[in-house]
Amino acid sequence: MLAVVATATVTHADPHALPRSIPVYIFAGQSNMAGAAASAGDLPELAPELTSPQAHVLFFGPTDDRASRWVPLSAPTEVSQSIYGPGFGPELSAAATLASPDEPIAIVKYAHDGTNLYHDWDPSRPNGLYHAMIARTRSALATLAKQAHAEPRIAGFFWMQGEGDSYTRSNALAYGANLTELIAHVRKDLGVPRLRVVLGRIALISGPYSRIVRDEQADVARRDRDTTIVSTDDLEHDPSSLVHLSSSGEIDLGRRFARALEP
């Protein structure tokens, strides 16, 4: 069944007409990547074009919480991680910006609310989130290569995380070194030495040491020529949870992510 979905979604029914490669984008991080305060119910008013399945985007879904197969990307992409019910993260609008009829794309997402980089995402932890993300990505790539009859090509890594490291000074000060290590592991483990990375800069309204984390993020982007950072300062946040982006904020973040990959 997936082969039919992939073929029909990526182009038309002739598998020989499929593109030789499909760009794959990975979305990872904590609550503002998961879309903790975003609701799919807001889309008809905010971005009606995102309410329908995206014909040229495959998502390793059907939802990120239970990712098991490739399906056309559509909201909701998250079921259990939004405080307002079925939700979505920046992948929805980013994909709509990145994809085109001439270049369909694929999205793999792995994000968990309330997590930190210093422990939860530490690549040295065999049972941590980092290795779970890599395992999901490898499974998704193998399935895509086999059933879409095309070669997956990892084209970008989006990271929205850091709030969880902003509550103690020591973890905030270590954020740059920890992020550099994570990026190096992603590139090595996925075999893309020059993989382009886009960071979402955390807001100042995060923990008491958020300014330090922000400075560490900016420093990583300055030192790594293949890493770009985008601001979230002016994006709309949820008035009830403050640290979390609203539905509108998530949509804007996704578009900002996609534009950051433009030449």
XYZ file of C-alpha atoms in Angstrom:
263
model
C 0.000 0.000 0.000
C 2.816 2.420 0.807
C 4.364 2.014 -2.617
C 1.104 3.192 -4.158
C 0.924 6.153 -1.772
C 4.519 7.140 -2.406
C 4.227 6.793 -6.170
C 0.991 8.726 -6.408
C 2.223 11.429 -4.075
C 5.676 12.001 -5.475
C 4.653 12.182 -9.118
C 2.387 9.906 -11.179
C 1.758 6.212 -11.492
C 4.845 5.374 -13.592
C 7.629 4.413 -11.142
C 10.256 4.959 -13.859
C 9.296 8.643 -13.923
C 10.080 9.160 -10.254
C 12.945 11.528 -9.447
C 16.332 9.872 -9.011
C 16.611 11.327 -5.536
C 14.215 12.713 -2.958
C 15.458 15.408 -0.548
C 14.787 14.388 3.049
C 14.582 16.951 5.846
C 14.846 16.050 9.526
C 13.019 18.032 12.220
C 14.091 17.443 15.819
C 14.065 19.099 19.234
C 11.756 19.744 22.148
C 8.409 21.467 22.736
C 8.563 24.199 20.116
C 9.539 21.633 17.512
C 6.777 19.313 18.640
C 4.265 22.164 18.563
C 3.246 22.000 22.216
C 0.830 24.933 21.997
C -0.259 24.599 18.374
C -3.666 23.269 17.382
C -4.604 21.860 13.999
C -7.994 23.444 14.573
C -6.461 26.890 14.063
C -5.286 26.178 10.516
C -8.507 26.971 8.612
C -8.320 30.546 9.883
C -4.539 31.056 9.939
C -3.348 29.114 6.894
C -6.157 27.368 5.009
C -3.679 26.163 2.377
C -2.162 23.903 5.048
C -5.403 22.108 5.895
C -5.191 19.731 2.930
C -2.648 16.923 2.466
C 0.451 18.237 0.711
C 0.649 16.422 -2.614
C 4.407 16.739 -3.021
C 5.490 15.993 0.547
C 5.865 12.604 2.197
C 5.861 12.351 5.988
C 7.033 9.417 8.073
C 3.775 9.157 9.970
C 0.839 8.967 10.083
C 1.662 11.028 13.177
C 5.031 11.682 14.740
C 3.935 10.007 17.942
C 3.477 6.690 16.149
C 5.632 7.051 13.039
C 5.539 3.807 11.070
C 4.965 4.535 7.365
C 5.204 7.189 4.685
C 2.038 9.183 4.032
C 1.251 12.555 2.429
C 2.005 15.293 4.961
C -1.095 16.725 6.593
C -2.169 18.043 9.975
C -2.189 16.906 12.656
C 1.381 15.677 12.766
C 1.330 15.403 16.571
C -1.313 13.739 18.717
C -0.129 13.530 22.311
C 2.346 16.412 22.659
C 0.054 19.407 22.151
C -1.755 20.894 25.156
C -4.628 21.849 22.823
C -5.209 18.446 21.270
C -3.967 17.267 17.855
C -1.361 19.742 16.690
C 1.611 20.406 14.446
C 5.073 21.891 14.454
C 7.085 23.978 11.984
C 7.431 21.029 9.589
C 3.988 21.742 8.125
C 4.696 25.214 6.741
C 8.393 24.515 6.115
C 7.519 21.606 3.849
C 4.975 23.669 1.933
C 7.696 26.240 1.276
C 10.434 23.750 0.382
C 8.486 21.403 -1.895
C 7.415 21.914 -5.493
C 5.882 19.746 -8.234
C 9.352 19.502 -9.756
C 11.043 18.519 -6.505
C 8.927 16.547 -4.054
C 10.425 16.131 -0.590
C 10.191 13.880 2.450
C 10.014 14.783 6.144
C 11.198 12.811 9.178
C 10.369 14.247 12.589
C 11.375 13.302 16.110
C 10.666 15.797 18.896
C 9.793 15.494 22.566
C 8.418 18.118 24.904
C 10.336 19.053 28.040
C 13.682 17.573 27.003
C 17.219 18.856 27.310
C 20.428 18.506 25.316
C 22.842 17.871 28.172
C 21.180 14.541 29.105
C 18.110 13.560 27.081
C 19.672 14.216 23.656
C 23.236 13.300 24.621
C 24.633 11.144 21.746
C 26.717 9.124 24.234
C 23.555 7.684 25.831
C 22.660 4.457 23.970
C 19.032 4.635 25.120
C 18.641 8.399 24.747
C 16.596 10.445 22.327
C 19.463 11.013 19.930
C 19.800 7.337 19.058
C 16.029 6.976 18.823
C 16.014 9.828 16.288
C 18.803 8.239 14.242
C 17.045 4.863 14.321
C 13.804 6.421 13.115
C 15.616 8.292 10.363
C 17.438 5.194 9.125
C 14.221 3.190 9.130
C 12.443 5.935 7.212
C 15.252 6.206 4.635
C 15.359 2.468 4.039
C 11.593 2.314 3.564
C 11.597 5.284 1.209
C 14.405 3.872 -0.917
C 12.690 0.504 -1.217
C 9.110 1.549 -1.790
C 9.395 4.846 -3.643
C 12.047 3.503 -6.034
C 14.176 6.597 -5.479
C 17.347 7.418 -3.584
C 16.766 9.452 -0.402
C 19.118 12.404 -0.050
C 19.332 14.080 3.352
C 19.174 17.784 2.556
C 18.728 19.542 5.882
C 18.496 19.196 9.653
C 16.258 21.549 11.631
C 16.819 21.850 15.396
C 14.488 23.759 17.741
C 15.683 23.110 21.272
C 17.516 24.745 24.168
C 14.830 25.876 26.560
C 15.410 22.765 28.670
C 19.070 23.716 29.128
C 18.362 27.273 30.234
C 17.428 26.541 33.859
C 20.908 26.008 35.285
C 24.005 28.053 34.530
C 26.294 25.052 34.040
C 24.027 23.432 31.457
C 23.562 26.733 29.669
C 27.323 27.318 29.493
C 27.837 23.794 28.127
C 25.176 24.202 25.455
C 27.511 25.251 22.638
C 29.867 22.321 23.144
C 26.949 19.897 23.463
C 25.267 21.240 20.335
C 28.507 21.063 18.358
C 28.846 17.424 19.403
C 25.268 16.611 18.441
C 25.656 18.178 14.986
C 28.930 16.316 14.417
C 27.261 13.020 15.352
C 24.286 13.668 13.068
C 26.585 14.344 10.113
C 28.748 11.304 10.829
C 25.954 8.855 11.619
C 23.923 9.842 8.562
C 26.944 10.101 6.288
C 26.535 13.746 5.275
C 29.688 15.639 6.326
C 28.446 19.000 5.058
C 24.823 18.602 6.107
C 23.146 21.978 6.384
C 21.726 22.702 9.825
C 19.197 25.355 10.807
C 18.799 26.303 14.464
C 15.827 28.024 16.035
C 17.061 30.560 18.580
C 15.229 30.144 21.882
C 13.291 33.050 23.337
C 14.475 35.134 26.263
C 11.325 34.164 28.157
C 12.679 30.642 28.619
C 14.700 29.783 31.733
C 16.787 32.239 33.788
C 19.902 31.433 31.739
C 18.255 31.629 28.328
C 20.521 34.507 27.282
C 23.548 32.263 27.755
C 21.975 29.490 25.679
C 21.126 32.013 22.956
C 24.721 33.222 22.905
C 25.949 29.631 22.701
C 23.602 28.932 19.793
C 24.792 32.011 17.945
C 28.420 31.034 18.533
C 27.863 27.573 17.038
C 26.308 29.166 13.942
C 29.231 31.576 13.617
C 31.835 28.817 13.819
C 30.083 26.315 11.539
C 29.740 27.533 7.960
C 26.990 24.990 7.258
C 24.851 26.052 10.218
C 22.362 28.912 10.182
C 20.309 30.376 13.009
C 16.865 31.971 12.810
C 15.257 34.196 15.413
C 12.017 33.403 17.221
C 11.938 36.661 19.183
C 9.151 38.266 17.176
C 7.045 35.130 16.720
C 3.718 34.845 18.492
C 3.811 32.863 21.722
C 0.923 31.198 23.482
C -0.396 33.546 26.211
C -1.142 30.633 28.526
C 2.228 28.887 28.352
C 4.492 31.811 27.326
C 7.568 29.764 26.420
C 5.622 27.925 23.712
C 4.928 29.228 20.236
C 1.284 29.590 19.265
C -0.160 28.063 16.107
C 0.663 31.274 14.263
C 4.194 31.221 15.675
C 4.761 27.648 14.523
C 3.619 28.496 11.001
C 5.960 31.475 10.847
C 8.850 29.453 12.274
C 8.454 26.801 9.594
C 8.540 29.368 6.828
C 11.597 30.961 8.439
C 13.308 27.583 8.626
C 12.703 26.933 4.926
C 13.952 30.359 3.831
C 17.146 29.805 5.829
C 18.083 26.996 3.430
C 17.799 29.175 0.357
C 21.154 29.821 -1.397
